[in-house]
XYZ file of C-alpha atoms in Angstrom:
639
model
C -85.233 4.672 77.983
C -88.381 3.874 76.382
C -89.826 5.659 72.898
C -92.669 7.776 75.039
C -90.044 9.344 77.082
C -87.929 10.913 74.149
C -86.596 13.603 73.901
C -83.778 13.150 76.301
C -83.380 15.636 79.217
C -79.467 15.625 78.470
C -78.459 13.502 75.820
C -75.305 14.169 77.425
C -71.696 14.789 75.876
C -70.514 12.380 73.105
C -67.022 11.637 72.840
C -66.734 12.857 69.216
C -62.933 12.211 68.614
C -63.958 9.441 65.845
C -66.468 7.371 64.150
C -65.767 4.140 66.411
C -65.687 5.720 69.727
C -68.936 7.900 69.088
C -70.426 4.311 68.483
C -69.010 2.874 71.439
C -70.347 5.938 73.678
C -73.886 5.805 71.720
C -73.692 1.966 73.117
C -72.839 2.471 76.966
C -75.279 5.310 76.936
C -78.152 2.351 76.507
C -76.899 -0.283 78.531
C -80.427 -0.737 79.922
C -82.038 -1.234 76.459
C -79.002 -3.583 75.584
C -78.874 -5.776 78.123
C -83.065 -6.290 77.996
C -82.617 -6.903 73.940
C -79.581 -9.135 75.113
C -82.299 -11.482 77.459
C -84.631 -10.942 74.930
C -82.881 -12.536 71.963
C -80.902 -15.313 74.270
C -84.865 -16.138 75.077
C -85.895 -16.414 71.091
C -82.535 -18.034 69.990
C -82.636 -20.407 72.629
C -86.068 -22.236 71.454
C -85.096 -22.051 67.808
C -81.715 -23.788 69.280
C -84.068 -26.505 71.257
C -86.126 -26.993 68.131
C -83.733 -29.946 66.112
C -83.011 -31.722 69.079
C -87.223 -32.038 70.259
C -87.525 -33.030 66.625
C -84.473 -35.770 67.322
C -86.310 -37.199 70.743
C -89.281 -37.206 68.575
C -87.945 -39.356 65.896
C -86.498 -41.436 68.097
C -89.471 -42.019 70.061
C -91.358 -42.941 66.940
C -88.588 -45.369 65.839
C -88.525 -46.863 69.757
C -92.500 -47.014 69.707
C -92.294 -44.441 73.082
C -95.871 -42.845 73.482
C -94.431 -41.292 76.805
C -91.475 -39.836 74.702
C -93.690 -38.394 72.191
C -95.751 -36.547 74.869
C -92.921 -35.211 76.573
C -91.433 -33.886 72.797
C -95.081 -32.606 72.564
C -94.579 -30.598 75.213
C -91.163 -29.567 74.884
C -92.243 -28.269 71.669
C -94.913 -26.219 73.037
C -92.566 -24.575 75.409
C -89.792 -24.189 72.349
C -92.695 -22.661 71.166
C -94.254 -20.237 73.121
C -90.289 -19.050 73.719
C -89.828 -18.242 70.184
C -92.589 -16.208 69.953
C -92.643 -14.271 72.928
C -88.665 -13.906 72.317
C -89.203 -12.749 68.835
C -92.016 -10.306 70.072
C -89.939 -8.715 72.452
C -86.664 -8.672 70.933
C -88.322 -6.884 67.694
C -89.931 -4.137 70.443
C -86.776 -3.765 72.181
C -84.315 -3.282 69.143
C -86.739 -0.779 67.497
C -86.651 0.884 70.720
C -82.922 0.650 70.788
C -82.899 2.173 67.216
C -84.899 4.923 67.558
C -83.597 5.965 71.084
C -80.347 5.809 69.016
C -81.279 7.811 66.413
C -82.905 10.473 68.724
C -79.988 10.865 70.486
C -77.896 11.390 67.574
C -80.425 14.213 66.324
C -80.752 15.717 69.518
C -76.888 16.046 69.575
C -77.181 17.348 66.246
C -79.948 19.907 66.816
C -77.766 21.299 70.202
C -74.970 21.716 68.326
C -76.606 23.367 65.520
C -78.345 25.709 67.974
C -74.881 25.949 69.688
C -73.097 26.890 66.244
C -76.080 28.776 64.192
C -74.563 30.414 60.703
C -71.002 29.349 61.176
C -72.189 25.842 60.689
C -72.959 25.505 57.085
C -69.481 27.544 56.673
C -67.352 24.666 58.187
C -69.608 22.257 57.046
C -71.279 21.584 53.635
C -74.714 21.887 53.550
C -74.925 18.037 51.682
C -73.082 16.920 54.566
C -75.200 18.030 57.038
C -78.414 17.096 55.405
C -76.866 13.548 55.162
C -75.905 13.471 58.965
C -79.291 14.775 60.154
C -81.286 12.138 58.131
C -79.789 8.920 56.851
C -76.415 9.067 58.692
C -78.832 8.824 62.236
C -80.660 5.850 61.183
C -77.519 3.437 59.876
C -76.171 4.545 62.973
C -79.439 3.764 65.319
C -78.985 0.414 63.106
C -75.834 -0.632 64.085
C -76.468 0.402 68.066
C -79.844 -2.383 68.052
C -78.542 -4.900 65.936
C -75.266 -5.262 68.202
C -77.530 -6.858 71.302
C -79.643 -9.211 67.952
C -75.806 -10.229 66.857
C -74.570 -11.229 70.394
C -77.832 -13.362 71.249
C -77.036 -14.877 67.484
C -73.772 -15.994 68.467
C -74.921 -17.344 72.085
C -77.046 -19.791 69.624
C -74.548 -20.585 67.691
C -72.399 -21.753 70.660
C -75.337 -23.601 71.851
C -76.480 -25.388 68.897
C -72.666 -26.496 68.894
C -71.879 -27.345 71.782
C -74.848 -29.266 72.048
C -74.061 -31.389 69.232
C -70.919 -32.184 70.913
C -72.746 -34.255 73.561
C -76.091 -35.106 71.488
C -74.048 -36.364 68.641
C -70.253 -36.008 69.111
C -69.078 -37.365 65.479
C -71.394 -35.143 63.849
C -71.558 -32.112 66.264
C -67.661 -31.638 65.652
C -67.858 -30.982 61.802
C -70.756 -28.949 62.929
C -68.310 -27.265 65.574
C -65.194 -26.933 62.460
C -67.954 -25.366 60.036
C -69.569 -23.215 61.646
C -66.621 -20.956 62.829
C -65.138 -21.239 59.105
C -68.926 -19.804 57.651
C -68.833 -17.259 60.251
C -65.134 -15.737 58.993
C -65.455 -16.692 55.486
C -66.800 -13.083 54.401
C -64.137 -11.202 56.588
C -61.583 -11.053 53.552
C -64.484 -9.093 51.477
C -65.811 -6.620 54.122
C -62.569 -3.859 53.553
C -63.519 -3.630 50.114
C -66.917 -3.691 50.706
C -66.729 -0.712 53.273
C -64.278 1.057 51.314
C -67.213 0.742 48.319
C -69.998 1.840 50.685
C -67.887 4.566 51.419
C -67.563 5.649 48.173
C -71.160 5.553 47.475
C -72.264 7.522 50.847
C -69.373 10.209 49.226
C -70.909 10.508 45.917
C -74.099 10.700 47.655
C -73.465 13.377 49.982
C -72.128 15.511 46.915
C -75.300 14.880 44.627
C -77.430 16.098 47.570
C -75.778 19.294 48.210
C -75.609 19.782 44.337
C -79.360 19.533 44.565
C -80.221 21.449 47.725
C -77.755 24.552 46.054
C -79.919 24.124 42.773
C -83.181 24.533 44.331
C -82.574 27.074 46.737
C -80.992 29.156 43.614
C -83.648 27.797 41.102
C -85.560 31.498 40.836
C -81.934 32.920 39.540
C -81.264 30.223 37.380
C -84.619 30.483 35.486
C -83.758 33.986 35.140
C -80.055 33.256 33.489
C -81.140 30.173 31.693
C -78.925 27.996 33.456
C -81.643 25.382 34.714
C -80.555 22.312 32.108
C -76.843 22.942 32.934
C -77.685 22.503 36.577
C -79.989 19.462 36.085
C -77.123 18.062 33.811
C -75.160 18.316 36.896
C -77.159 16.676 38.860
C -77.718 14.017 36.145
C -74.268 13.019 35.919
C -73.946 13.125 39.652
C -76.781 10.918 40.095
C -75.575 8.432 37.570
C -72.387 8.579 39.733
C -74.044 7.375 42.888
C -76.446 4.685 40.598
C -72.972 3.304 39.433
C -71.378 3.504 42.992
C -74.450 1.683 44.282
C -74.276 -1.277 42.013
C -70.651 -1.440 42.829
C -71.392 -1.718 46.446
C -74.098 -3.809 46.070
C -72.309 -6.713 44.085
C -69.524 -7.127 46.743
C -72.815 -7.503 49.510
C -74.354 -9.845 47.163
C -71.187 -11.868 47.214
C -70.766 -11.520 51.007
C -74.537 -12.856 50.865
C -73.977 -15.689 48.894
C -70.669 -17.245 50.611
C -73.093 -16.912 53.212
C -75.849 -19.268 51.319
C -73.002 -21.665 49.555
C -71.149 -22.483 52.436
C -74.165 -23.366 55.242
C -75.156 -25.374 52.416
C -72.140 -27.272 52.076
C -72.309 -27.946 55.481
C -75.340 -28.967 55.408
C -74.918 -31.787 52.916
C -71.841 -32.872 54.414
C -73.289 -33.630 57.623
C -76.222 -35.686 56.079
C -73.694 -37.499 53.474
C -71.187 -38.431 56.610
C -74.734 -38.682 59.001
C -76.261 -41.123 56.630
C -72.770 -43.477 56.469
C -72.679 -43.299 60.349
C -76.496 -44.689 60.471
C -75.505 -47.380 57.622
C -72.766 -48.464 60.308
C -75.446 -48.366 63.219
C -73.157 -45.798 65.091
C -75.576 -43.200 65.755
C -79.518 -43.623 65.365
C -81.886 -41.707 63.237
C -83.212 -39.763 65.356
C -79.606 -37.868 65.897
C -79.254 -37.352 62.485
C -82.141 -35.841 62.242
C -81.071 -33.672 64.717
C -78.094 -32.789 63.228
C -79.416 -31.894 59.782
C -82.245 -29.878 61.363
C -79.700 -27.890 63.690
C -77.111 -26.955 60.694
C -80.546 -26.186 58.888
C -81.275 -23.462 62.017
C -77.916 -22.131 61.965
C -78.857 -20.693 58.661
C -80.991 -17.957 60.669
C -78.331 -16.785 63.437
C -75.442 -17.018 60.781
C -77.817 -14.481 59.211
C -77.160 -11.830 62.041
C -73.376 -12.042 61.558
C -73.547 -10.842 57.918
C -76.292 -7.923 58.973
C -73.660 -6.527 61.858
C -70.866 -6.437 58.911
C -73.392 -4.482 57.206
C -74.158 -2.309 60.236
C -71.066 -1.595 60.989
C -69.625 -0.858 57.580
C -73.076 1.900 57.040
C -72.854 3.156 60.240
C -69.000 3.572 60.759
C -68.711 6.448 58.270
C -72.024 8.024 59.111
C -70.724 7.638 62.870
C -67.725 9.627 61.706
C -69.273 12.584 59.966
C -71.880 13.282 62.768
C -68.404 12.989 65.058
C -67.105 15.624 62.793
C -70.084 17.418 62.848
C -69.997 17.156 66.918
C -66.711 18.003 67.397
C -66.953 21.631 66.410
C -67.135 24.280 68.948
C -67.779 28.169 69.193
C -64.779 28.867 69.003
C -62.240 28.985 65.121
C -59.000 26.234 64.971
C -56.652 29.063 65.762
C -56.257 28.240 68.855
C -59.031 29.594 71.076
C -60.449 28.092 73.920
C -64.126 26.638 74.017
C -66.259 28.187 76.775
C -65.351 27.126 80.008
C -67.353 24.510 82.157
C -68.030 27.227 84.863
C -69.845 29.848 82.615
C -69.023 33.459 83.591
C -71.063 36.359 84.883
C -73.054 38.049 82.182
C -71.784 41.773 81.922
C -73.930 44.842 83.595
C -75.927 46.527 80.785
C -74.323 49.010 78.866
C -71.065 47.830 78.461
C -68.975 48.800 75.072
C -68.654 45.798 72.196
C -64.765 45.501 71.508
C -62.392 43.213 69.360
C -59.512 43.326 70.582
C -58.482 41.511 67.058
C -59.049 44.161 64.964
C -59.457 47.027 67.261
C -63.051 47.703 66.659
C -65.165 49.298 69.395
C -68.896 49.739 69.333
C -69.328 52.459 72.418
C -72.645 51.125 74.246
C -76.300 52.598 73.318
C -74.233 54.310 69.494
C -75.331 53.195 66.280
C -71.736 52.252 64.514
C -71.258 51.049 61.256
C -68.386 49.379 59.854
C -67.283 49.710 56.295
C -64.738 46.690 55.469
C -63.189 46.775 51.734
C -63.607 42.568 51.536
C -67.041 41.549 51.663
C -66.081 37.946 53.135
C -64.069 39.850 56.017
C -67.042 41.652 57.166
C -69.413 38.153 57.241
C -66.161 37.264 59.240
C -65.918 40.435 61.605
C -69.785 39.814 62.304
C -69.607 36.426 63.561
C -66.776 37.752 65.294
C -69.012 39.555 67.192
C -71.448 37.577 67.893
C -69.277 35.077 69.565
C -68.917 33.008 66.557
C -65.065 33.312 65.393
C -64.979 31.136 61.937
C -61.818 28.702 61.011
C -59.273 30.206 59.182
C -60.135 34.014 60.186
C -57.766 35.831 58.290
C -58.295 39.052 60.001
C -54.807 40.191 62.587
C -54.236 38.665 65.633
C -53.859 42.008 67.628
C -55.920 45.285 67.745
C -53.406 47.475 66.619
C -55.601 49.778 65.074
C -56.505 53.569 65.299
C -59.366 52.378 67.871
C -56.951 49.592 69.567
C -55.526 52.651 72.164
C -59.450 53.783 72.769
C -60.773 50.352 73.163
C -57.870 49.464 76.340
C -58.792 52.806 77.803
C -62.687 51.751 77.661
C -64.735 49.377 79.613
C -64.659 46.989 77.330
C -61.007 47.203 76.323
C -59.729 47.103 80.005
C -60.452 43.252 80.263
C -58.738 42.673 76.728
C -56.301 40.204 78.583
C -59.043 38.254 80.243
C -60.495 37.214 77.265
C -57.294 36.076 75.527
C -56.867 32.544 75.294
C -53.676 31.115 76.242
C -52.537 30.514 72.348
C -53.116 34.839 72.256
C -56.268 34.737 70.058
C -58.339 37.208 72.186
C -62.084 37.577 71.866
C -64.812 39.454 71.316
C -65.748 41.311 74.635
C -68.692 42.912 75.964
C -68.368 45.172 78.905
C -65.648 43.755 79.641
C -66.403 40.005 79.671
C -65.339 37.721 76.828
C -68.546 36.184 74.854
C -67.045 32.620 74.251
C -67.088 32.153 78.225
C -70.752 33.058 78.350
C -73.530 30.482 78.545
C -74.618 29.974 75.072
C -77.926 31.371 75.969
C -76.731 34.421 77.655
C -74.824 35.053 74.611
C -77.321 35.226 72.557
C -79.596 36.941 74.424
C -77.124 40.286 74.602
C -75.305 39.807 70.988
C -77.436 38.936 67.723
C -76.285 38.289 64.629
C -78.368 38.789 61.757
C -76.119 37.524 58.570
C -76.436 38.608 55.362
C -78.648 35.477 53.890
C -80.729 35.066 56.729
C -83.302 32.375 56.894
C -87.367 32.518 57.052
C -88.355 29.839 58.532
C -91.859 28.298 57.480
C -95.433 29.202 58.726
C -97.618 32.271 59.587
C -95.814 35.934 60.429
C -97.170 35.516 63.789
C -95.251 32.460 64.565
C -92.341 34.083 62.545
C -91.776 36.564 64.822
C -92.288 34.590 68.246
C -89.088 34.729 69.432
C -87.471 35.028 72.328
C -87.433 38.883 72.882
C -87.200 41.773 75.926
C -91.003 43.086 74.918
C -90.333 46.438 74.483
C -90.491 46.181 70.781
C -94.037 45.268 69.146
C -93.949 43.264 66.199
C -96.101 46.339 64.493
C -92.998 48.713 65.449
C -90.702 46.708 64.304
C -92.132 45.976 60.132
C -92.487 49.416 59.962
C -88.718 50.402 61.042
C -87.940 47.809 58.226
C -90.645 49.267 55.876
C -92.661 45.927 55.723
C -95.907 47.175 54.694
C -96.418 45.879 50.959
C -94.548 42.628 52.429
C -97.932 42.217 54.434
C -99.834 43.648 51.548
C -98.174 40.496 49.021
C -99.096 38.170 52.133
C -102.357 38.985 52.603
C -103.236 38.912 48.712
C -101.476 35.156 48.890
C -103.381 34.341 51.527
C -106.178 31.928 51.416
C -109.888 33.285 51.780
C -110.899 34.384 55.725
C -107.539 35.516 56.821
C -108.105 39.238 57.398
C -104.611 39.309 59.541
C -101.276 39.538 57.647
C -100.046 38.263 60.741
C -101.868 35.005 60.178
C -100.527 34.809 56.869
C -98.486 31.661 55.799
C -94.771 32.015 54.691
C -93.755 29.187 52.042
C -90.792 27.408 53.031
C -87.437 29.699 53.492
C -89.502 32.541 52.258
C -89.247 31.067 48.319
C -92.378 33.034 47.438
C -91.062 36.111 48.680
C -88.707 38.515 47.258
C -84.963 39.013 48.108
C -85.538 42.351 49.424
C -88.972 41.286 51.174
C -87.550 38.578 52.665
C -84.424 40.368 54.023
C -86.789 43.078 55.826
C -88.973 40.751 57.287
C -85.939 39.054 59.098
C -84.903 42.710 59.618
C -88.215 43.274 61.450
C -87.505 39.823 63.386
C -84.219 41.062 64.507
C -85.441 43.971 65.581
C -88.343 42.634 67.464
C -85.865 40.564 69.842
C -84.360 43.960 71.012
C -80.783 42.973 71.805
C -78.635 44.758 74.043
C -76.238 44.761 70.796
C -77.710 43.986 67.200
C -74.743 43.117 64.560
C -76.516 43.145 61.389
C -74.512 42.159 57.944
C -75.757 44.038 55.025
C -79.341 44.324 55.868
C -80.370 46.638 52.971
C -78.503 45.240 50.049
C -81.903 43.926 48.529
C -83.991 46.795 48.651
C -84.180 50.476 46.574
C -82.911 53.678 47.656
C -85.469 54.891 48.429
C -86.586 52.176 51.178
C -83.139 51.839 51.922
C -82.888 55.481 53.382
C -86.391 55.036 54.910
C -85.198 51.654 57.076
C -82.323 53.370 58.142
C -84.122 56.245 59.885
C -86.705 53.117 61.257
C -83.108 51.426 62.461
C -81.829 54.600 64.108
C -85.122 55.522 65.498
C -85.814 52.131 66.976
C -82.207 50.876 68.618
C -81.911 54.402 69.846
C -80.012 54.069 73.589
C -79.378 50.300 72.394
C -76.326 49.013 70.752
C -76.071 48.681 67.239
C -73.686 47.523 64.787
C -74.111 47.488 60.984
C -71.450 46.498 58.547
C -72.876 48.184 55.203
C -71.281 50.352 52.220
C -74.807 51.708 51.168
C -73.709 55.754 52.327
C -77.827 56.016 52.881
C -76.512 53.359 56.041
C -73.472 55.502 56.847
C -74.471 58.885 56.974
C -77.179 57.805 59.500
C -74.814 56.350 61.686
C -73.499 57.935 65.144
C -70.001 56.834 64.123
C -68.040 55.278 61.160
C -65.144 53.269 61.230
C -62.933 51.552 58.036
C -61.534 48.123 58.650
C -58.325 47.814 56.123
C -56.218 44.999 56.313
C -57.625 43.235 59.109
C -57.812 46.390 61.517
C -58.974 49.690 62.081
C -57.771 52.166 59.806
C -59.999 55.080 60.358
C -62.581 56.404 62.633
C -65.110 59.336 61.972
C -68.619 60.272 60.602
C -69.435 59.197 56.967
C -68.812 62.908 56.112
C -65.646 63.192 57.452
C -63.928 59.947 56.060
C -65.478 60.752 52.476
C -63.807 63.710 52.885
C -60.582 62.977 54.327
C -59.681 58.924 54.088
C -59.664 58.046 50.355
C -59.612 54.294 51.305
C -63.159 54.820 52.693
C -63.861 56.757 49.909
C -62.788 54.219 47.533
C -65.207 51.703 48.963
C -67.883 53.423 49.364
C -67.754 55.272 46.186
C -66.034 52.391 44.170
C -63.523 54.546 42.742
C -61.268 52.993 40.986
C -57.294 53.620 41.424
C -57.271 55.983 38.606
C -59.876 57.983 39.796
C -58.534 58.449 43.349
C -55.359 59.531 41.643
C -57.132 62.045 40.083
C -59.397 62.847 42.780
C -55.993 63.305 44.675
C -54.843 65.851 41.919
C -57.772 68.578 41.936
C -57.881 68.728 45.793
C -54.330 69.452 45.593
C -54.476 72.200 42.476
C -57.499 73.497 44.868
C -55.575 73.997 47.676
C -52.273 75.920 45.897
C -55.278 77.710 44.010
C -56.612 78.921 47.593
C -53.073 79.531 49.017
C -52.075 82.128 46.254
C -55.241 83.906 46.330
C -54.844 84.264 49.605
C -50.914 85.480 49.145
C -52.620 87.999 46.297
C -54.942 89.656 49.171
């Protein structure tokens, strides 16, 4: 794999079960570039292995007055040379390639899965975490996967600067050969505590940088509640945490670095102390001391490559493991449903009823239906639900057993309620029928979308806002007027630089910062409703906004998804009294099922919600409706 044919077409399937064996997988997956690295770096280490003993034959040849000799070391120099370079050339190009094949693997793994897993990401993941994975943890780990390939042509050197002593100077080449294995392990002791250090830092790390992406993403409300110095206290003492960590870390390497400066060194003067008493005693010539001085001397730069893959490994073995964690997660919650299947199912025939079987809740097909739920996290819940997304820990029953549970078995959609069970009895959210988590992940989202209640703006122009993948029947000009967009294009357009005469070529800052709450949630309103789903699940999508333009998009909703499928789970009664159908979602289930005038009228749960009445005022709500009714009973014994 070469660096002009990223991305991958598959970066395949990484075996994710830990930090180790997502290395190991990362490392058969580029044999190829190993091996050629491997070659590579044998061809470099070998000429700066060959250089000591040419320098040997050439001091001898001096000493023995052999002009022949010193031609031949002449040219065995120049072919040392030309292999060191060349080796060195192409064993830098072909670890940097190994890197940042590496690295683009990781992060196209990383993207997939964060395609694959959308909103329900950041909710089983912190957001620190998964900034850290998707910039520095991919690098230490592209770092480790080259310099494994640098470290094993390092300690074919090593061998052969060794073992060539052996038989070039045998009483000198075996304290070369005791030495050189006793540098090599020295630092072992040290690396535990210097991972467990490392790890500590990367920790403290990962928790300063989600304190700071959470503080700039809610600067604009902490300007407006004064709370900007407490925040960049926070991040003060945070920071100092990982400056202290750091240094920490950093001394034990520096140690590690130094046994690995102190003890060549030793070596090195105990060879030429014994070296020079074995020329005194005419048992080996100059020439092979020489030798053996320069060769401990070289060692110096292989020995160098066993330190950096400690290093690697100890970086890149927790950054391995959190983009394993990261990897790991599927569609589906910890509660004991299935991922989807290898063989992906038939998508269902249009028009098919939404139904979870979980909590009973049926969306007939081409009916706007809202759903009132008295927990604000259970309805964020109940909508990834729907979309295919079931979270970890989902609170909400295990069993439709509510008013809509009978309904929902007797309907298209409920009939297959045992197909999509899994076989620990979590069932899942169907669609005509056909349980989403079997579904190709695009045909998923194609049918069900999922618009949460913070949704994101990505940045750039509207017109590259809105180009997404969508059934065409809905222009972009239909759509920001269902979700009363026009002085969102009128704020553009004044932002805009001079010559842009199209809000639609208007720039967005980044996540929509320079927008408005409420004018950024219509705009991804208008984006969601551009797509045209076959169902549209949309989370509170007019808690930002007024009254006013709260009644007016949900006329644009109605009007616009009429015949289509659309779920909204809002208390705003502007949102319910424009729905076909209402239903109440107490305790995990459905509790009641009706129109918004009906359930206000007759279910004071639902009333509580969406009034906010408190206990005392339902009891006495409870009170005059039943006074009424004896007043109306004896006037009409009277008559």
């Amino acid at each position: 794999m070469q660096i002009s044919d990223l991305p991958y077409p598959d970066p395949g399937v990484p075996d994710a079960r830990s930090g180790p064996r997502f290395l190991l997988w990362l490392g058969r997956g580029q044999l190829g570039g190993q091996l050629k690295s491997l070659c590579w770096g044998m061809l470099h280490f070998t000429g700066v292995a060959a250089l000591p003993y040419a320098v040997g034959l050439g001091v001898d040849a001096v000493v023995d007055r052999q002009p022949n000799g010193l031609l031949l070391v002449g040219l065995l120099l120049l072919v040392t040379g030309i292999a060191i370079s060349v080796g060195d050339s192409m064993l830098h190009s072909t670890a940097v390639t190994n890197w940042i094949t590496a690295a683009a693997r990781v992060q196209q793994l990383l993207a997939r899965k964060t395609a694959e897993l959308g909103s329900a990401l950041t909710r089983r993941v912190a957001a620190g975490e998964v900034v850290a994975v998707s910039t520095g943890d991919v690098e230490k780990i592209g770092w480790f996967v080259e310099a494994v390939s640098r470290f094993l042509a390092a300690v074919f050197s090593v061998v052969l600067v060794c073992v060539g002593l052996l038989f070039y100077a045998p009483e000198l080449g075996v304290v070369v050969a005791i030495g050189v294995p006793l540098i090599a392990l020295a630092p072992l002791p040290l690396l535990p505590r210097a991972t467990q250090r490392a790890d500590v830092q990367r920790e403290k790390a990962g928790k300063a940088t989600e304190l700071a992406s959470d503080t700039v993403a809610g600067l604009r409300v902490l300007r407006g509640i004064g709370g900007e110095e407490l925040f960049l206290g926070r991040y003060r003492e945070a920071s100092q945490e990982v400056r202290e960590a750091a240094v920490r870390s950093a001394r034990m390497w520096a140690l590690i670095s130094a046994i690995q400066v102190v003890l060549p060194g030793a070596l090195m003067i105990t060879v030429v102390w014994y070296g020079a008493a074995l020329v005194s005693d005419g048992r080996i010539a100059v020439g092979e001391l020489v030798a053996a001085f320069s060769a401990v001397a070289t060692l110096l730069y292989p020995l160098r490559h066993f330190q950096e893959i400690a290093m690697a490994y100890s970086f890149s073995r927790p950054s391995a493991q959190r983009a394993a964690r990261v990897l790991s997660l599927t569609r589906t919650d910890a509660a004991g449903e299935r991922p989807a299947p290898t063989d992906p199912v038939t998508a269902p025939a249009a028009g098919g009823d939404l139904y979870d079987p979980r909590t009973g809740l049926l969306a007939p097909a081409g009916r706007f239906t809202a759903v009132v739920c008295g927990d604000p996290d259970l309805a964020g819940r109940l909508a990834e639900r729907l979309g295919g997304h079931p979270m970890d820990g989902d609170p909400v029953s295990e069993a439709g057993t509510g008013a809509e549970a009978d309904a929902g078995a007797g309907s298209g959609a409920g009939s297959g309620a045992g197909s999509g069970a899994d076989e620990a009895g979590a069932p899942s959210v169907l669609l005509g029928g056909v349980a989403l988590d079997e579904l190709e992940l695009d045909t998923a989202r194609t049918l069900v979308l999922v618009q949460d209640k913070d949704p994101v703006l990505l940045s750039g122009t509207l017109r590259e806002l809105f180009d997404v993948p969508a059934s065409g029947a809905v222009e972009s000009g239909a759509a920001l007027g269902a979700a009363q967009c026009a002085d969102v294009l009128d704020a553009l357009l004044q932002s805009a630089p001079d010559g842009v005469e199209d809000p639609m070529d208007a720039r967005i800052t980044e996540r929509g910062r320079s927008l408005s709450g409420g004018q950024r949630q219509r705009l991804a309103l208008a984006r969601s409703l551009v797509t045209d789903p076959e169902v549209l699940v949309l989370d509170e999508p007019t808690s930002a906004v007024d009254s006013h333009t709260e009644a007016r998009i949900a006329d644009g909703i109605a009007a616009l998804r009429a015949g289509r499928t659309t779920v909204v789970l809002a208390s705003s009664p502007l949102l319910l009294d424009r729905a076909d159908r209402v239903v109440l979602i107490d305790g995990g289930t459905v509790a009641a099922v009706g129109t918004h005038r009906e359930l206000l009228q007759h279910e004071p749960r639902y009333r509580a919600v969406v009034t906010r009445e408190t206990d005392e005022e339902q009891r006495l709500g409870g009170l005059e409706l039943t006074e009424l009714a004896e007043a109306l009973t004896e006037i009409e014994e009277s008559a």
